[in-house]
Every structure is written in C-alpha cells, then in structure tokens.
Coordinates of C-alpha atoms and ligand atoms in Angstrom, one line a residue:
M13 CA 0.0 0.0 0.0
R14 CA 2.8 2.4 0.9
E15 CA 4.4 1.8 -2.5
E16 CA 1.2 2.3 -4.5
T17 CA 0.5 5.4 -2.5
L18 CA 4.0 6.8 -3.2
A19 CA 3.9 5.9 -6.8
I20 CA 0.6 7.7 -7.3
R21 CA 1.8 10.7 -5.4
R22 CA 4.9 10.9 -7.5
R23 CA 2.8 10.8 -10.7
M24 CA 0.5 13.5 -9.3
D25 CA 3.4 15.7 -8.4
A26 CA 5.0 15.3 -11.8
A27 CA 1.8 16.2 -13.5
A28 CA 1.4 19.4 -11.4
V29 CA 5.0 20.4 -12.1
R30 CA 4.5 19.9 -15.8
A31 CA 1.5 22.2 -15.7
G32 CA 3.5 24.8 -13.7
R33 CA 1.4 24.2 -10.6
R34 CA 2.4 23.5 -7.0
P35 CA 2.0 19.8 -6.0
E36 CA 0.5 20.8 -2.6
E37 CA -2.5 22.2 -4.5
V38 CA -3.7 18.7 -5.4
T39 CA -5.3 16.4 -2.8
L40 CA -5.5 12.6 -3.3
V41 CA -8.9 11.3 -2.4
A42 CA -8.6 7.5 -1.9
V43 CA -11.8 6.0 -3.2
T44 CA -12.6 3.1 -0.8
K45 CA -16.0 1.9 -2.1
T46 CA -16.2 -1.9 -1.9
V47 CA -12.7 -1.8 -0.2
G48 CA -12.7 -3.6 3.2
V49 CA -12.0 -1.9 6.5
D50 CA -8.6 -3.6 6.9
A51 CA -7.4 -2.1 3.6
V52 CA -8.6 1.3 4.6
Q53 CA -6.8 1.1 7.9
E54 CA -3.6 0.1 6.0
A55 CA -4.1 3.0 3.6
F56 CA -4.2 5.3 6.6
R57 CA -1.0 3.9 7.9
A58 CA 0.5 4.4 4.5
G59 CA -0.2 8.1 4.9
L60 CA -3.5 8.6 3.2
R61 CA -6.0 10.9 5.0
V62 CA -8.8 11.6 2.7
F63 CA -11.2 8.8 1.8
G64 CA -14.0 8.9 -0.8
E65 CA -17.1 6.8 -0.6
N66 CA -20.0 6.8 -3.0
R67 CA -22.7 5.5 -0.7
V68 CA -23.8 6.9 2.7
Q69 CA -24.6 3.5 4.2
E70 CA -21.2 2.0 3.3
A71 CA -19.4 5.0 4.7
R72 CA -21.4 4.8 7.9
E73 CA -20.3 1.2 8.4
K74 CA -16.7 1.9 7.7
T75 CA -16.3 5.0 9.8
V76 CA -17.3 3.1 12.9
H77 CA -14.0 1.1 12.4
L78 CA -11.9 4.2 11.8
P79 CA -12.8 6.6 14.6
A80 CA -11.1 10.0 14.3
G81 CA -9.8 9.5 17.8
E82 CA -7.6 6.6 16.7
Y83 CA -7.1 7.9 13.2
P84 CA -6.2 11.5 13.7
G85 CA -6.7 13.7 10.6
I86 CA -8.9 11.2 8.8
R87 CA -11.5 12.8 6.5
W88 CA -14.4 11.3 4.5
H89 CA -15.7 12.8 1.3
L90 CA -19.0 11.8 -0.5
I91 CA -18.3 11.4 -4.2
G92 CA -21.5 9.5 -5.2
H93 CA -25.0 10.7 -5.8
L94 CA -26.9 11.7 -2.7
Q95 CA -30.6 11.1 -2.1
K96 CA -32.4 13.8 -0.1
N97 CA -33.5 11.3 2.5
K98 CA -29.9 10.5 3.3
A99 CA -28.8 14.1 3.7
K100 CA -29.1 13.9 7.5
Y101 CA -26.5 11.1 7.7
A102 CA -24.3 12.7 5.0
V103 CA -24.0 15.9 7.1
R104 CA -22.8 13.9 10.1
L105 CA -20.2 11.8 8.1
F106 CA -18.7 13.9 5.4
D107 CA -16.2 16.7 5.5
L108 CA -16.9 17.5 1.9
I109 CA -19.8 16.5 -0.4
H110 CA -18.8 16.5 -4.1
T111 CA -22.2 15.8 -5.6
V112 CA -24.7 18.6 -5.0
D113 CA -26.7 18.8 -8.2
S114 CA -30.1 20.3 -7.5
P115 CA -31.6 23.2 -5.5
E116 CA -33.8 20.6 -3.7
L117 CA -30.8 18.6 -2.5
A118 CA -28.9 21.8 -1.5
E119 CA -31.9 23.0 0.5
E120 CA -32.2 19.7 2.4
L121 CA -28.5 19.6 3.1
H122 CA -28.8 23.2 4.4
R123 CA -31.7 22.2 6.7
Q124 CA -29.7 19.3 8.1
A125 CA -26.5 21.2 8.5
E126 CA -28.3 24.0 10.3
R127 CA -29.9 21.5 12.6
A128 CA -26.5 19.9 13.3
G129 CA -25.1 23.4 14.0
R130 CA -22.4 23.2 11.3
V131 CA -21.5 24.5 7.9
Q132 CA -21.4 21.8 5.3
R133 CA -18.7 22.2 2.6
V134 CA -19.9 21.1 -0.8
L135 CA -19.0 21.0 -4.5
V136 CA -21.5 21.3 -7.3
Q137 CA -21.5 18.4 -9.7
V138 CA -21.8 19.3 -13.3
K139 CA -22.9 17.0 -16.1
L140 CA -21.0 17.9 -19.2
S141 CA -22.0 15.2 -21.7
P142 CA -25.6 14.8 -22.9
E143 CA -25.2 11.1 -23.7
D144 CA -24.2 9.9 -20.3
T145 CA -26.8 9.1 -17.6
K146 CA -24.7 10.3 -14.7
H147 CA -26.0 12.8 -12.2
G148 CA -25.0 16.4 -12.2
A149 CA -26.5 19.8 -12.9
A150 CA -26.8 20.8 -16.6
E151 CA -24.4 23.5 -17.7
Q152 CA -27.1 26.1 -18.1
D153 CA -28.4 25.4 -14.5
L154 CA -25.0 25.9 -12.9
L155 CA -25.2 29.7 -12.1
P156 CA -28.7 29.6 -10.7
L157 CA -27.7 26.6 -8.5
L158 CA -24.7 28.5 -7.3
E159 CA -26.9 31.5 -6.5
R160 CA -29.2 29.3 -4.5
V161 CA -26.4 27.7 -2.6
R162 CA -25.0 31.1 -1.8
E163 CA -28.3 32.0 -0.1
L164 CA -28.1 28.9 2.1
G165 CA -26.1 29.9 5.1
A166 CA -25.3 26.4 6.3
L167 CA -23.7 25.4 3.0
H168 CA -20.4 26.6 1.7
A169 CA -19.7 25.9 -2.0
E170 CA -16.0 25.5 -2.7
G171 CA -15.9 24.3 -6.3
L172 CA -17.1 22.0 -9.0
M173 CA -16.9 18.3 -9.7
T174 CA -17.4 16.3 -12.9
M175 CA -17.2 12.8 -14.2
P176 CA -16.5 12.4 -18.0
P177 CA -18.1 9.5 -19.8
F178 CA -16.0 6.4 -19.6
C179 CA -13.6 5.9 -22.4
D180 CA -10.5 3.7 -23.1
D181 CA -8.4 6.7 -24.1
P182 CA -7.7 9.1 -21.2
E183 CA -6.9 12.0 -23.5
K184 CA -10.6 12.0 -24.4
S185 CA -11.3 13.2 -20.9
R186 CA -9.2 16.3 -21.4
P187 CA -11.9 18.5 -23.1
Y188 CA -14.3 17.8 -20.2
F189 CA -11.8 18.7 -17.6
R190 CA -11.0 21.9 -19.5
T191 CA -14.6 22.8 -19.8
L192 CA -15.1 22.4 -16.1
R193 CA -12.3 24.7 -15.4
E194 CA -13.7 27.3 -17.9
L195 CA -17.1 27.1 -16.3
R196 CA -15.5 27.7 -12.9
D197 CA -13.5 30.7 -14.3
R198 CA -16.7 32.1 -15.7
A199 CA -18.5 31.7 -12.4
E200 CA -15.7 33.4 -10.6
E201 CA -16.1 36.3 -13.0
R202 CA -19.6 36.5 -11.7
G203 CA -18.4 36.8 -8.2
F204 CA -18.4 33.2 -6.9
R205 CA -15.3 31.9 -5.3
L206 CA -14.7 28.3 -6.4
P207 CA -11.1 27.2 -5.9
E208 CA -11.7 23.5 -5.9
L209 CA -12.0 21.3 -9.0
S210 CA -12.8 17.6 -8.3
M211 CA -11.9 15.7 -11.5
G212 CA -9.8 12.8 -12.6
M213 CA -9.8 9.1 -11.6
S214 CA -7.3 6.2 -11.9
D215 CA -7.0 6.4 -15.7
D216 CA -6.9 10.1 -16.3
F217 CA -5.8 11.9 -13.1
E218 CA -2.6 13.2 -14.6
I219 CA -4.5 14.9 -17.4
A220 CA -7.0 16.2 -14.9
I221 CA -4.1 17.8 -12.9
E222 CA -2.7 19.3 -16.0
E223 CA -6.1 20.9 -16.5
G224 CA -6.4 22.2 -13.0
A225 CA -7.8 19.5 -10.7
T226 CA -7.4 20.1 -6.9
F227 CA -9.0 16.8 -5.9
V228 CA -8.3 13.6 -7.8
R229 CA -10.5 10.6 -6.9
I230 CA -8.5 7.4 -7.1
G231 CA -9.7 3.9 -6.4
T232 CA -8.4 1.1 -8.6
A233 CA -4.9 2.4 -9.0
L234 CA -4.5 2.3 -5.2
F235 CA -6.5 -0.7 -4.2
G236 CA -6.6 -2.9 -7.3
E237 CA -9.7 -3.9 -9.3
R238 CA -13.0 -3.8 -7.4
S239 CA -14.8 -7.1 -7.3
K240 CA -18.4 -6.8 -8.4
Ligands
PLP107 C1 -15.4 4.8 -8.2 C2 -15.2 6.2 -8.4 C3 -14.0 6.8 -8.6 C4 -12.7 6.0 -8.6 O1 -12.6 5.3 -9.8 P1 -11.2 4.5 -10.2 O2 -11.3 4.3 -11.7 O3 -11.3 3.2 -9.4 O4 -10.1 5.3 -9.7 C5 -13.9 8.2 -8.7 N1 -15.0 9.0 -8.7 C6 -16.2 8.5 -8.5 C7 -17.4 9.4 -8.5 C8 -16.4 7.1 -8.4 O5 -17.6 6.6 -8.2

C-alpha cells in the first residue's frame, strides 16, 4: 500500500509540475467503495488521510471502524449521488460532499447542516455530456444553482466536480476537464469563489491535474480492481 501510494503521489506531483502548478494544491482522495476496513486502515498507515465513498450506508459502516480519535486527521468525502432522505446522515459523516446537483438537495443539506449546527462544505457536480446518464446539474443550470447555494447559510460551495463519460483513451477526458475549469472561471467572473475542482480518476488523473484538478479521486490504481 505504501508503494502504491508513493507511486501515485509521484505521478501527481510530476503532472502538477508539468503544468506549472504546486504539487500541494492537489489532494489525493482515496476511493474506498467496496474496499474492506482492513485495507482502509492500512491505507491510513501508508499516509492517506482523505477517503471517498459513493454510498452513505457503506461509509457509515466503515467510519465506525476508523474513529477519528484513533485515526487523527482522517476525512471522509462523499463522491457518489446523494438522495435527499440520506442528507441527515451525510452531514454527520462527510467533511466535503462533491455531488450537490439540484436546489432541492442543496436545501435539504442546508436544513440538516443547520440543525446539526455546522456549515457543510460542498462542491457542485456538473454534467457535461448529454449522452451519459450520470448525475449532475446541466451547464445552463449551474449559475442559478450556485446562486441558490450562496443564499443557504449552512452550505459553503467551494468548487465544481465532474465525471466524464467512460472511455479507453484518457486523452478523451481532457476537453471535459478543461470545460469544467472554464465554467469555474466564468462563475468566478460573476463573483463566486470556487477554488476546488474535483476531476480525474485512476486512468486520467494526470490529465485532470494538467487541466487544474485540486482533488483527484483514485480507487483502482491504489486498491486494485474492485470485485463486483
Ligand atoms: C469509483 C469512483 C472513482 C474512482 O474510480 P477508479 O477508476 O477506481 O479510480 C472516482 N469517482 C467516482 C465518483 C467514483 O464513483
């Protein structure tokens, strides 16, 4: 695990340097969906601190075995679609939710965060390709959604997230990453502050970093192929 982690980190740093960026700007989110508790504990010992889960229930089960008291500095991110009825649990578990994609979900997260007396950090997920069935706000709905989130005091939007359609050639992801960055830049011209870009997975994280990613979400390249 230590070797895999170091190898990925080295590739991330090299990609950042190629793009004239500072390696510290990019956080590795270790994606632990379907990965057992033992492997997550080992990953922590190998130096990983930020873990990404795509289902609330699975994350709940795992966090019980990785209490922050014994695993200082551990952070959990939600990277999968969130249903409104799970917002209450999501607010308790996740430091950052990457997948806000509708005003209704934002409003429910706000209610739950307010009730819990905290500010929930979120990213807005954008759907950039019409053909894919993945979640995310459509491009033309992004600014209105950001406006809405800004009105919700218990939410803090810090950036954007996307997931390009799956493809064998990682270079095909580049235009999607670039588009996300351009959308972010345009939103910033309108007064939003969105420093974070969550984009890039095992096969295309170097390209994502070249295009401005600040979070890369990596599962397979760290933990091996997931069993179905
Ligand atoms: C599973 C998953 C990843 C990690 O994918 P790998 O190809 O295993 O690195 C990243 N992001 C999301 C949203 C995922 O669901």
